[in-house]
Amino acid sequence: RRFLQFVGRATLVSIFGGGAAFYFFTQVDRNPGEQLPFDPEKKTVVVLGSGWGSTSLLKTLDTADYNVVVISPKNYFLFTPLLPSVAVGTLNPRSIIQPTRYITRHKARTVSVIEAEATDVDAKNKTVTFIDNSEIKGTTSSTTIKYDYLVYGVGAEVQTFNIPGVQQNAVFMKELHDAERMQRAFMDCLETAAFPGQPTEEVDRLLHMVVVGGGPTGIELSGELHDFLQDDLKSWYPELAGKVKITLVEALPSVLPMFSKQLISYTESTFKESKIDILTKTMVKEVKERSVVLQMPDKSIQEVPCGLVVWAAGNKGRKITQDLMNKFPETQTNRRGITVDDHLRMKGAEDSIFALGDCTATSYAPTAQVASQQGAYLGRVLAQIARKDGLEAELKKLEAVKAQVGASQPEEDKQKLEKDIEGIKRKIANFKPRPFDYSHQGTLAYIGSDKAIADLPFMNGNIASGGVATFLFWRSAYLSTLFSLRNRTLVGTDWLKVKLFGRDVSRE
Ligand code: FAD
Ligand code: NAI
């Protein structure tokens, strides 16, 4: 009887607990309280970009301290680590994005989110010019605003090295539309290969997928492509199963140079089992409509027919970044990106521009992990700066009072005023924000066949691990890194749907 009573109570508690949690998420989360309005007395922080760095900053920043304006051509945050899963239809595109307004509406003060592309930063006059480059234009599509502090987080763009045909004939793996485009092109290759009477040679060409770049993007994408072929092609296109070929082309002697030798060999042997060909020391020289031109290790040139080329050969700085750097010819000389000091202040514009993430040239790798830690750090630094600005304003007021003090004022009051002024001056002098300190949490990569590799820094050494357990760790790590409960739910549901029903092979 006691046991039944316990079960009854536990059930009631779970029902009420679940109900309360549901109420909290639907009412409190969906209807946050009123926000403070813009305050002309406060300084303005303009944030460029809505990627890893800028979004992490927005989450940390106390907007009660500032007026905040976010400018980005995408009005959402994209969870890039799961982008290859979208490209093969494992995940729905909407599951890995989060509207920026979803974050800003929970902030203390109203944040202005503007969907636009910044085209110029005038560091002297502290202004940003931006344009509306969306399809629908109003009567105004370009404007300039002032900032007190600029957080520059525009990321990077795809590096094509001006190799002929890349821009026209390859698909990229950087933005959401790239993954969607790849999925459409990939499905088109399958459907065209399945067209009745297609000659065998043409079927082989259409079903040859070439991935360029053996960095983590190229590896993860090849792994995801293999999963699709393994899990779904056999059931949906039995006549094509076994005919699809994946080739990964890498210019360097090995793939994944950032991982340990052991994990590189693990990846290579997994790819071998998965029948993914890795061509190292091989450079893509041209991408044609129906083929790819390769320079082989012996320097000979080979033209290989293929249906799809995915370009994952790295990134370079954006034009706006280069233009901004050109304004500081003496301090901004690193071709990889913006040089910042150890407080993320742009060299040459230390008083007002902070830069973070892939647009900077630092000793860290251009990763989401670095960008998000930098964003959180900047959020804290800006809070300290706001406190310092507040103290300076208070000091100004007290010094004005001191200037008015007459001889008739009691000595005691004068001494107190002097003491207050000295106290504030001391606090201002003590204002020394700590430099940015990156804490590496490890590197994970999915390699297909429900396997992942991980370089984890524990106990002063790297723990290198690969396999199914690592895959489960990879999934749970990414699930917990997703920025919101909404995204976690959507991604979790997509994984479950694929397990139950397979991937959706319809082509938009
Ligand atoms: P981004 O996240 O690229 O954000 C840049 C923002 O600036 C975007 O919102 C963009 O729309 C906006 N923008 C662009 N131009 C302008 C402009 N002119 N004006 C205003 N805004 C502009 N890293 C990891 O650590 N782990 C991973 O597993 C991982 N997986 C990845 C998988 C893929 C497929 C890719 C492509 C990258 C992956 N990365 C990963 C790398 C990671 O995504 C980047 O290092 C990270 O996005 C950098 O953050 P960021 O804020 O500098 O730039
Ligand atoms: P990358 O720069 O790491 O790799 C690109 C690769 O393409 C290089 O190895 C390069 O040698 C090769 N390449 C360039 N031109 C070529 C050509 N013409 N022919 C053949 N090969 C060519 O780029 P990637 O993979 O997009 O990664 C970018 C950043 O994002 C990195 O810092 C990476 O660490 C990070 N990232 C991390 C992930 C993870 O941790 N799981 C996943 C994806 C990206």
Coordinates of C-alpha atoms and ligand atoms in Angstrom, one line a residue:
R1 CA 0.0 0.0 0.0
R2 CA 2.8 2.3 0.9
F3 CA 4.4 1.7 -2.5
L4 CA 1.1 2.5 -4.3
Q5 CA 0.8 5.7 -2.2
F6 CA 4.4 6.7 -3.2
V7 CA 3.6 6.0 -6.9
G8 CA 0.4 8.1 -6.6
R9 CA 2.2 11.0 -5.0
A10 CA 5.1 10.8 -7.5
T11 CA 2.6 10.9 -10.4
L12 CA 0.8 13.9 -8.9
V13 CA 4.1 15.7 -8.4
S14 CA 5.2 15.0 -12.0
I15 CA 1.9 16.1 -13.4
F16 CA 2.0 19.4 -11.4
G17 CA 5.7 19.8 -12.0
G18 CA 5.3 19.2 -15.7
G19 CA 2.3 21.5 -15.9
A20 CA 4.3 24.3 -14.1
A21 CA 7.2 23.8 -16.4
F22 CA 4.9 23.9 -19.5
Y23 CA 3.2 27.0 -18.1
F24 CA 6.6 28.7 -17.5
F25 CA 7.9 28.0 -21.0
T26 CA 4.7 28.9 -22.8
Q27 CA 3.8 32.0 -20.8
V28 CA 7.0 33.4 -19.3
D29 CA 9.3 32.4 -22.1
R30 CA 6.9 33.3 -24.9
N31 CA 5.7 36.5 -23.2
P32 CA 8.6 38.2 -21.5
G33 CA 8.0 41.3 -19.5
E34 CA 8.1 44.9 -20.8
Q35 CA 11.5 46.2 -21.9
L36 CA 13.1 49.5 -21.1
P37 CA 12.9 52.0 -24.0
F38 CA 15.9 53.5 -25.8
D39 CA 17.7 56.0 -23.6
P40 CA 19.3 59.0 -25.2
E41 CA 21.6 59.3 -22.1
K42 CA 23.1 55.8 -22.7
K43 CA 25.9 55.0 -25.1
T44 CA 25.1 53.1 -28.3
V45 CA 26.7 49.7 -29.0
V46 CA 26.3 48.6 -32.7
V47 CA 26.8 44.9 -33.2
L48 CA 27.6 43.7 -36.8
G49 CA 26.6 40.1 -37.5
S50 CA 24.3 37.5 -35.9
G51 CA 26.7 34.6 -35.9
W52 CA 28.5 32.8 -33.1
G53 CA 30.5 35.8 -31.8
S54 CA 27.7 38.4 -32.0
T55 CA 25.0 36.1 -30.7
S56 CA 27.1 35.0 -27.7
L57 CA 27.7 38.7 -27.0
L58 CA 24.0 39.5 -27.2
K59 CA 23.2 36.7 -24.7
T60 CA 25.7 38.0 -22.2
L61 CA 25.4 41.8 -22.6
D62 CA 23.3 43.6 -20.0
T63 CA 21.3 45.9 -22.3
A64 CA 20.2 48.0 -19.3
D65 CA 23.7 49.6 -19.7
Y66 CA 23.4 50.5 -23.4
N67 CA 21.3 51.2 -26.4
V68 CA 22.0 48.2 -28.7
V69 CA 21.6 47.9 -32.4
V70 CA 22.2 44.7 -34.3
I71 CA 22.8 44.8 -38.0
S72 CA 23.1 41.5 -40.0
P73 CA 21.9 40.4 -43.5
K74 CA 20.5 37.3 -41.7
N75 CA 17.9 38.0 -39.1
Y76 CA 18.9 34.7 -37.4
F77 CA 21.7 32.7 -35.7
L78 CA 22.9 29.6 -37.6
F79 CA 24.2 26.6 -35.7
T80 CA 26.9 25.8 -38.2
P81 CA 28.1 22.5 -36.7
L82 CA 24.9 20.8 -37.8
L83 CA 24.8 22.4 -41.3
P84 CA 26.1 19.2 -43.1
S85 CA 23.1 17.3 -41.5
V86 CA 20.8 19.7 -43.3
A87 CA 22.5 19.2 -46.6
V88 CA 21.5 15.5 -46.6
G89 CA 18.0 16.0 -45.1
T90 CA 18.8 14.5 -41.7
L91 CA 17.8 17.8 -40.1
N92 CA 15.2 20.4 -41.1
P93 CA 16.8 23.8 -42.0
R94 CA 14.5 25.6 -39.5
S95 CA 15.8 23.3 -36.7
I96 CA 19.3 24.8 -36.6
I97 CA 18.5 28.5 -36.8
Q98 CA 17.2 30.8 -34.1
P99 CA 15.7 34.2 -34.9
T100 CA 17.9 37.0 -33.4
R101 CA 14.7 38.7 -32.0
Y102 CA 14.1 35.5 -30.0
I103 CA 17.1 36.4 -28.0
T104 CA 16.7 40.2 -27.9
R105 CA 13.1 40.2 -26.8
H106 CA 14.3 38.8 -23.5
K107 CA 16.8 41.6 -22.8
A108 CA 16.2 44.3 -20.3
R109 CA 16.2 47.1 -22.9
T110 CA 14.7 47.1 -26.4
V111 CA 17.3 46.0 -28.9
S112 CA 17.0 47.2 -32.5
V113 CA 17.5 44.3 -34.9
I114 CA 18.0 45.4 -38.5
E115 CA 18.2 43.0 -41.4
A116 CA 20.8 44.7 -43.5
E117 CA 24.4 44.4 -44.8
A118 CA 26.9 46.8 -43.4
T119 CA 28.9 48.3 -46.4
D120 CA 31.2 50.7 -44.6
V121 CA 32.6 51.5 -41.2
D122 CA 33.9 55.1 -40.8
A123 CA 36.1 54.6 -37.7
K124 CA 37.0 58.4 -37.5
N125 CA 33.4 59.6 -37.3
K126 CA 32.2 56.4 -35.6
T127 CA 29.5 55.6 -38.1
V128 CA 28.3 52.5 -39.9
T129 CA 26.5 52.5 -43.3
F130 CA 24.3 49.7 -44.2
I131 CA 21.9 48.6 -47.0
D132 CA 18.8 46.6 -47.4
N133 CA 19.8 43.9 -49.8
S134 CA 16.7 41.8 -49.5
E135 CA 14.4 41.2 -52.5
I136 CA 11.7 43.6 -51.4
K137 CA 12.9 47.2 -51.1
G138 CA 11.2 50.1 -49.5
T139 CA 11.8 53.7 -50.5
T140 CA 14.8 53.8 -48.2
S141 CA 17.4 51.1 -48.6
S142 CA 20.6 52.7 -47.3
T143 CA 21.4 54.6 -44.2
T144 CA 24.2 55.6 -41.8
I145 CA 24.1 55.5 -38.0
K146 CA 26.5 56.5 -35.2
Y147 CA 28.0 54.2 -32.6
D148 CA 30.0 54.7 -29.4
Y149 CA 31.2 51.1 -29.5
L150 CA 31.2 48.8 -32.5
V151 CA 31.3 45.1 -32.1
Y152 CA 32.6 43.8 -35.4
G153 CA 31.6 40.1 -35.9
V154 CA 30.9 39.7 -39.6
G155 CA 32.7 36.3 -39.9
A156 CA 34.4 35.2 -43.2
E157 CA 33.4 34.1 -46.7
V158 CA 34.2 31.1 -48.8
Q159 CA 37.8 31.1 -50.2
T160 CA 37.8 30.1 -53.9
F161 CA 41.4 31.1 -54.6
N162 CA 39.9 32.4 -57.9
I163 CA 40.0 28.8 -59.2
P164 CA 38.1 28.7 -62.5
G165 CA 34.5 27.4 -62.3
V166 CA 34.3 27.2 -58.5
Q167 CA 31.8 30.1 -58.1
Q168 CA 29.7 28.9 -61.1
N169 CA 29.7 25.1 -60.8
A170 CA 30.4 24.1 -57.2
V171 CA 28.1 24.3 -54.2
F172 CA 29.4 25.7 -50.9
M173 CA 28.8 24.6 -47.3
K174 CA 28.8 27.9 -45.3
E175 CA 25.3 29.3 -45.1
L176 CA 21.9 27.7 -44.7
H177 CA 21.0 28.3 -48.4
D178 CA 24.2 26.5 -49.4
A179 CA 23.0 23.3 -47.5
E180 CA 19.6 23.7 -49.1
R181 CA 21.1 24.1 -52.5
M182 CA 23.3 21.1 -52.0
Q183 CA 20.4 19.0 -51.0
R184 CA 18.5 20.0 -54.1
A185 CA 21.5 19.4 -56.4
F186 CA 22.2 16.0 -54.8
M187 CA 18.6 14.9 -55.2
D188 CA 18.6 16.1 -58.8
C189 CA 21.6 14.0 -59.5
L190 CA 19.8 10.9 -58.1
E191 CA 16.5 11.6 -60.0
T192 CA 18.4 12.3 -63.2
A193 CA 20.4 9.1 -62.9
A194 CA 17.2 7.2 -62.3
F195 CA 15.7 8.6 -65.6
P196 CA 14.8 5.7 -67.8
G197 CA 17.4 4.8 -70.4
Q198 CA 20.2 6.9 -68.9
P199 CA 23.4 5.5 -70.3
T200 CA 25.6 3.7 -67.8
E201 CA 28.5 6.2 -68.2
E202 CA 26.2 9.1 -67.5
V203 CA 24.7 7.3 -64.5
D204 CA 28.2 6.9 -63.1
R205 CA 29.0 10.5 -63.7
L206 CA 25.8 11.8 -62.1
L207 CA 26.4 9.6 -59.1
H208 CA 30.0 10.7 -58.5
M209 CA 30.0 13.2 -55.6
V210 CA 33.3 15.2 -55.2
V211 CA 34.0 17.0 -51.9
V212 CA 36.9 19.4 -52.0
G213 CA 38.7 20.1 -48.7
G214 CA 39.8 17.6 -46.1
G215 CA 39.2 20.0 -43.2
P216 CA 36.4 19.3 -40.7
T217 CA 33.7 20.7 -43.0
G218 CA 34.6 18.4 -45.9
I219 CA 35.0 15.3 -43.6
E220 CA 31.7 15.8 -41.8
L221 CA 29.9 16.4 -45.1
S222 CA 31.4 13.3 -46.7
G223 CA 30.3 11.3 -43.6
E224 CA 26.8 12.6 -43.7
L225 CA 26.6 11.9 -47.5
H226 CA 27.7 8.3 -46.8
D227 CA 25.0 7.9 -44.1
F228 CA 22.3 9.0 -46.6
L229 CA 23.5 6.5 -49.1
Q230 CA 23.8 3.7 -46.6
D231 CA 20.5 4.3 -44.7
D232 CA 18.1 5.6 -47.4
L233 CA 19.4 5.1 -50.9
K234 CA 18.9 1.4 -50.8
S235 CA 15.3 1.7 -49.9
W236 CA 14.3 4.7 -52.0
Y237 CA 16.5 4.1 -55.1
P238 CA 17.4 0.4 -55.0
E239 CA 18.5 0.5 -58.7
L240 CA 21.1 3.2 -57.9
A241 CA 22.4 1.6 -54.6
G242 CA 26.0 0.6 -54.9
K243 CA 26.6 2.9 -57.8
V244 CA 27.2 6.2 -55.9
K245 CA 30.8 7.2 -55.3
I246 CA 32.2 9.8 -52.9
T247 CA 35.6 11.3 -53.5
L248 CA 37.3 13.6 -51.0
V249 CA 40.1 15.7 -52.5
E250 CA 42.7 17.4 -50.2
A251 CA 45.7 19.4 -51.3
L252 CA 47.8 18.6 -48.2
P253 CA 49.4 15.3 -47.3
S254 CA 46.7 14.5 -44.8
V255 CA 43.1 15.3 -43.9
L256 CA 42.1 17.0 -40.6
P257 CA 45.5 18.4 -39.7
M258 CA 44.2 19.8 -36.4
F259 CA 43.5 16.3 -35.0
S260 CA 46.0 13.8 -33.6
K261 CA 47.7 11.2 -35.9
Q262 CA 45.7 8.4 -34.2
L263 CA 42.3 10.1 -35.0
I264 CA 43.4 10.9 -38.6
S265 CA 44.1 7.2 -39.2
Y266 CA 40.8 6.3 -37.5
T267 CA 39.0 8.6 -39.9
E268 CA 40.9 7.3 -42.9
S269 CA 40.1 3.7 -42.0
T270 CA 36.4 4.5 -41.4
F271 CA 36.3 6.2 -44.8
K272 CA 37.9 3.2 -46.4
E273 CA 35.3 0.9 -44.9
S274 CA 32.6 3.4 -46.0
K275 CA 34.1 3.3 -49.5
I276 CA 34.8 7.0 -49.5
D277 CA 38.0 7.6 -51.6
I278 CA 40.4 10.1 -50.1
L279 CA 42.8 11.7 -52.5
T280 CA 45.5 13.6 -50.6
K281 CA 48.3 15.7 -52.2
T282 CA 45.7 16.4 -54.9
M283 CA 44.7 19.8 -55.9
V284 CA 41.5 20.9 -57.7
K285 CA 42.5 23.2 -60.5
E286 CA 39.2 23.8 -62.2
V287 CA 35.5 22.9 -61.7
K288 CA 33.6 22.3 -64.9
E289 CA 29.9 21.8 -65.3
R290 CA 30.3 18.0 -65.6
S291 CA 33.7 17.3 -64.2
V292 CA 36.5 18.4 -61.9
V293 CA 40.1 19.0 -63.0
L294 CA 42.7 17.6 -60.6
Q295 CA 46.4 18.0 -60.2
M296 CA 47.6 14.6 -59.0
P297 CA 50.5 14.0 -56.5
D298 CA 52.8 13.3 -59.5
K299 CA 51.7 16.8 -61.0
S300 CA 49.8 15.1 -63.8
I301 CA 46.4 16.6 -64.7
Q302 CA 43.3 14.4 -64.7
E303 CA 39.7 15.4 -65.6
V304 CA 37.3 13.4 -63.6
P305 CA 33.5 13.3 -64.5
C306 CA 31.1 14.0 -61.6
G307 CA 27.6 15.1 -60.9
L308 CA 28.2 17.3 -57.9
V309 CA 31.2 19.2 -56.5
V310 CA 30.9 20.5 -52.9
W311 CA 33.5 23.2 -52.1
A312 CA 34.7 23.1 -48.5
A313 CA 38.2 24.5 -49.1
G314 CA 38.4 27.1 -46.3
N315 CA 37.5 30.8 -45.8
K316 CA 38.9 34.3 -46.3
G317 CA 38.0 37.8 -45.0
R318 CA 35.1 39.7 -46.4
K319 CA 35.5 42.9 -48.5
I320 CA 34.1 45.1 -45.8
T321 CA 36.8 43.8 -43.4
Q322 CA 39.5 44.5 -45.9
D323 CA 38.2 48.0 -46.5
L324 CA 38.1 48.6 -42.7
M325 CA 41.6 47.3 -42.3
N326 CA 42.9 49.5 -45.2
K327 CA 41.9 52.5 -43.1
F328 CA 44.6 51.5 -40.6
P329 CA 47.6 50.8 -42.9
E330 CA 50.1 51.0 -40.1
T331 CA 48.5 48.6 -37.6
Q332 CA 46.3 46.3 -39.7
T333 CA 48.8 44.5 -41.8
N334 CA 47.9 40.8 -41.2
R335 CA 46.3 39.4 -44.4
R336 CA 44.4 36.8 -42.4
G337 CA 42.1 39.3 -40.8
I338 CA 41.8 42.1 -38.2
T339 CA 44.5 42.4 -35.6
V340 CA 43.2 42.8 -32.1
D341 CA 44.9 43.3 -28.7
D342 CA 44.3 40.8 -25.9
H343 CA 41.1 42.7 -24.9
L344 CA 39.7 42.2 -28.5
R345 CA 40.1 45.9 -29.3
M346 CA 40.9 46.5 -33.0
K347 CA 44.5 47.8 -33.2
G348 CA 44.3 51.5 -34.4
A349 CA 40.7 51.9 -33.1
E350 CA 41.2 50.7 -29.5
D351 CA 38.8 53.2 -28.0
S352 CA 35.7 52.2 -30.0
I353 CA 36.0 49.0 -32.1
F354 CA 36.0 45.4 -30.8
A355 CA 36.4 42.6 -33.3
L356 CA 35.8 38.9 -32.7
G357 CA 35.5 35.5 -34.4
D358 CA 36.5 34.5 -37.9
C359 CA 37.1 38.1 -39.2
T360 CA 40.1 38.4 -36.8
A361 CA 43.6 37.1 -37.1
T362 CA 44.6 35.7 -33.7
S363 CA 46.6 32.7 -32.4
Y364 CA 43.3 30.7 -32.1
A365 CA 41.7 28.6 -34.8
P366 CA 38.7 30.2 -36.5
T367 CA 36.0 28.2 -34.7
A368 CA 32.6 28.6 -33.1
Q369 CA 34.1 27.8 -29.8
V370 CA 36.5 30.7 -29.9
A371 CA 34.0 33.1 -31.3
S372 CA 31.4 32.3 -28.7
Q373 CA 33.9 32.6 -25.8
Q374 CA 35.0 35.9 -27.2
G375 CA 31.4 37.1 -27.4
A376 CA 30.7 36.2 -23.8
Y377 CA 34.0 37.9 -22.8
L378 CA 33.1 41.1 -24.6
G379 CA 29.7 41.1 -22.9
R380 CA 31.4 41.2 -19.6
V381 CA 33.9 43.8 -20.6
L382 CA 31.2 46.1 -21.9
A383 CA 29.5 45.8 -18.5
Q384 CA 32.7 46.9 -16.8
I385 CA 33.1 49.8 -19.3
A386 CA 29.5 50.9 -18.5
R387 CA 30.4 50.9 -14.8
K388 CA 33.5 52.9 -15.6
D389 CA 31.6 55.4 -17.8
G390 CA 29.1 55.7 -14.9
L391 CA 31.9 56.5 -12.5
E392 CA 33.3 59.1 -14.8
A393 CA 30.0 60.8 -15.2
E394 CA 29.6 60.8 -11.3
L395 CA 33.1 62.2 -11.0
K396 CA 32.3 65.0 -13.4
K397 CA 29.2 65.9 -11.4
L398 CA 31.1 65.9 -8.1
E399 CA 33.9 68.0 -9.6
A400 CA 31.3 70.5 -10.8
V401 CA 29.9 70.6 -7.2
K402 CA 33.4 71.1 -5.9
A403 CA 33.9 74.1 -8.3
Q404 CA 30.7 75.7 -6.8
V405 CA 31.7 75.2 -3.2
G406 CA 32.0 78.5 -1.4
A407 CA 34.1 79.5 1.7
S408 CA 30.9 79.4 3.8
Q409 CA 30.5 75.6 3.3
P410 CA 31.2 73.6 6.4
E411 CA 34.7 72.1 6.4
E412 CA 33.2 68.6 7.2
D413 CA 31.2 68.7 3.9
K414 CA 34.2 69.8 1.9
Q415 CA 36.2 66.9 3.3
K416 CA 33.5 64.4 2.5
L417 CA 33.3 65.7 -1.1
E418 CA 37.0 65.5 -1.5
K419 CA 37.0 61.9 -0.1
D420 CA 34.2 60.9 -2.5
I421 CA 36.1 62.3 -5.4
E422 CA 39.3 60.5 -4.4
G423 CA 37.3 57.3 -3.9
I424 CA 35.8 57.5 -7.4
K425 CA 39.2 58.3 -8.9
R426 CA 40.7 55.3 -7.3
K427 CA 37.9 53.0 -8.6
I428 CA 38.5 54.4 -12.1
A429 CA 42.3 53.9 -11.8
N430 CA 41.6 50.3 -10.7
F431 CA 39.6 49.6 -13.8
K432 CA 41.7 47.0 -15.6
P433 CA 39.6 44.4 -17.4
R434 CA 41.2 41.0 -17.6
P435 CA 42.6 40.0 -21.1
F436 CA 40.6 37.4 -23.1
D437 CA 41.6 33.9 -22.1
Y438 CA 40.5 31.1 -24.3
S439 CA 39.6 27.8 -22.6
H440 CA 39.7 24.9 -25.2
Q441 CA 36.9 22.4 -24.5
G442 CA 38.1 19.9 -27.2
T443 CA 37.4 19.3 -30.8
L444 CA 34.7 17.0 -32.1
A445 CA 33.9 15.9 -35.6
Y446 CA 31.3 13.5 -37.0
I447 CA 32.8 11.1 -39.6
G448 CA 29.7 9.1 -40.7
S449 CA 28.5 5.5 -39.9
D450 CA 27.4 6.7 -36.4
K451 CA 31.0 7.4 -35.5
A452 CA 32.7 10.6 -34.3
I453 CA 36.2 11.6 -33.3
A454 CA 37.2 13.8 -30.3
D455 CA 40.3 15.5 -29.1
L456 CA 39.6 16.3 -25.5
P457 CA 42.0 18.3 -23.3
F458 CA 41.8 16.6 -20.0
M459 CA 44.4 16.2 -17.2
N460 CA 47.0 18.2 -19.1
G461 CA 46.9 15.9 -22.1
N462 CA 44.7 15.1 -25.1
I463 CA 42.3 12.2 -24.8
A464 CA 41.8 11.1 -28.3
S465 CA 38.7 9.0 -28.8
G466 CA 36.7 7.7 -31.7
G467 CA 33.7 5.4 -32.3
V468 CA 30.1 4.9 -31.4
A469 CA 30.3 6.1 -27.8
T470 CA 32.0 9.3 -29.1
F471 CA 29.2 9.7 -31.6
L472 CA 26.7 9.6 -28.7
F473 CA 28.9 12.1 -26.9
W474 CA 29.0 14.2 -30.1
R475 CA 25.2 14.2 -30.4
S476 CA 24.7 15.1 -26.7
A477 CA 27.4 17.8 -26.8
Y478 CA 25.8 19.5 -29.8
L479 CA 22.3 19.1 -28.4
S480 CA 23.4 20.9 -25.2
T481 CA 25.3 23.5 -27.1
L482 CA 22.3 24.5 -29.2
F483 CA 21.2 27.9 -28.0
S484 CA 17.6 27.3 -27.0
L485 CA 15.2 24.6 -25.8
R486 CA 13.2 25.2 -29.0
N487 CA 16.2 24.2 -31.2
R488 CA 17.1 21.3 -28.9
T489 CA 13.5 20.0 -29.3
L490 CA 13.5 20.5 -33.0
V491 CA 16.8 18.8 -33.6
G492 CA 16.0 15.9 -31.2
T493 CA 12.7 15.4 -33.0
D494 CA 14.4 15.4 -36.4
W495 CA 16.8 12.7 -35.3
L496 CA 14.0 10.6 -34.0
K497 CA 12.0 11.1 -37.3
V498 CA 14.9 10.0 -39.4
K499 CA 15.4 6.9 -37.2
L500 CA 11.7 6.0 -37.5
F501 CA 10.9 7.0 -41.1
G502 CA 14.2 7.7 -42.9
R503 CA 15.2 10.9 -44.6
D504 CA 12.8 12.9 -46.7
V505 CA 13.9 12.5 -50.3
S506 CA 11.4 14.9 -51.9
R507 CA 13.0 17.7 -53.8
E508 CA 11.8 21.3 -53.6
Ligands
FAD1 P1 29.7 33.7 -38.3 O1 29.1 32.7 -37.3 O2 30.0 33.3 -39.7 O3 28.8 35.0 -38.3 C1 29.0 36.1 -39.1 C2 27.7 36.9 -39.1 O4 28.0 38.2 -39.8 C3 26.6 36.2 -39.8 O5 25.4 36.4 -39.1 C4 26.5 37.0 -41.2 O6 25.2 37.0 -41.7 C5 26.9 38.4 -40.7 N1 27.5 39.3 -41.8 C6 28.1 38.9 -42.9 N2 28.4 40.0 -43.6 C7 27.9 41.1 -42.9 C8 27.9 42.5 -43.1 N3 28.5 43.0 -44.2 N4 27.3 43.3 -42.2 C9 26.7 42.7 -41.1 N5 26.7 41.4 -40.8 C10 27.3 40.6 -41.7 N6 33.3 25.5 -35.3 C11 33.4 24.8 -34.2 O7 34.0 25.2 -33.2 N7 32.9 23.5 -34.1 C12 32.2 23.0 -35.2 O8 31.7 21.9 -35.1 C13 32.1 23.8 -36.4 N8 31.4 23.3 -37.4 C14 31.3 24.0 -38.6 C15 30.6 23.4 -39.6 C16 30.5 24.2 -40.8 C17 29.7 23.6 -42.0 C18 31.0 25.5 -40.9 C19 30.8 26.3 -42.2 C20 31.7 26.0 -39.8 C21 31.9 25.3 -38.7 N9 32.6 25.8 -37.6 C22 32.7 25.0 -36.4 C23 33.2 27.1 -37.6 C24 32.3 28.2 -37.1 O9 31.0 28.1 -37.7 C25 32.9 29.5 -37.2 O10 34.2 29.6 -36.7 C26 32.0 30.6 -36.5 O11 30.8 30.6 -37.2 C27 32.6 31.9 -36.5 O12 31.8 32.8 -35.8 P2 31.7 34.3 -36.3 O13 30.7 35.0 -35.3 O14 33.0 34.9 -36.4 O15 31.1 34.3 -37.7
NAI2 P1 39.8 24.3 -43.5 O1 40.5 25.5 -43.9 O2 40.0 23.7 -42.2 O3 40.1 23.2 -44.6 C1 40.1 23.4 -46.0 C2 40.9 22.4 -46.6 O4 40.8 22.5 -48.0 C3 42.4 22.5 -46.3 O5 42.9 21.4 -45.7 C4 43.0 22.9 -47.7 O6 44.3 22.3 -47.8 C5 42.0 22.2 -48.6 N1 42.1 22.9 -50.0 C6 42.1 24.2 -50.2 N2 42.2 24.4 -51.6 C7 42.1 23.2 -52.2 C8 42.1 22.8 -53.5 N3 42.2 23.6 -54.5 N4 42.1 21.4 -53.7 C9 42.1 20.6 -52.7 N5 42.1 20.9 -51.4 C10 42.1 22.2 -51.1 O7 38.2 24.6 -43.8 P2 36.9 24.1 -43.1 O8 36.9 22.6 -43.0 O9 35.8 24.7 -43.8 O10 37.0 24.6 -41.6 C11 37.0 26.0 -41.4 C12 37.1 26.3 -39.9 O11 36.0 25.9 -39.2 C13 38.3 25.6 -39.2 O12 38.9 26.4 -38.2 C14 37.7 24.4 -38.6 O13 38.4 24.0 -37.4 C15 36.3 24.9 -38.2 N6 35.4 23.8 -38.3 C16 35.3 22.9 -37.2 C17 34.5 21.8 -37.2 C18 34.5 20.9 -36.0 O14 35.2 21.3 -35.0 N7 33.8 19.8 -36.0 C19 33.6 21.5 -38.3 C20 33.8 22.4 -39.4 C21 34.6 23.5 -39.4

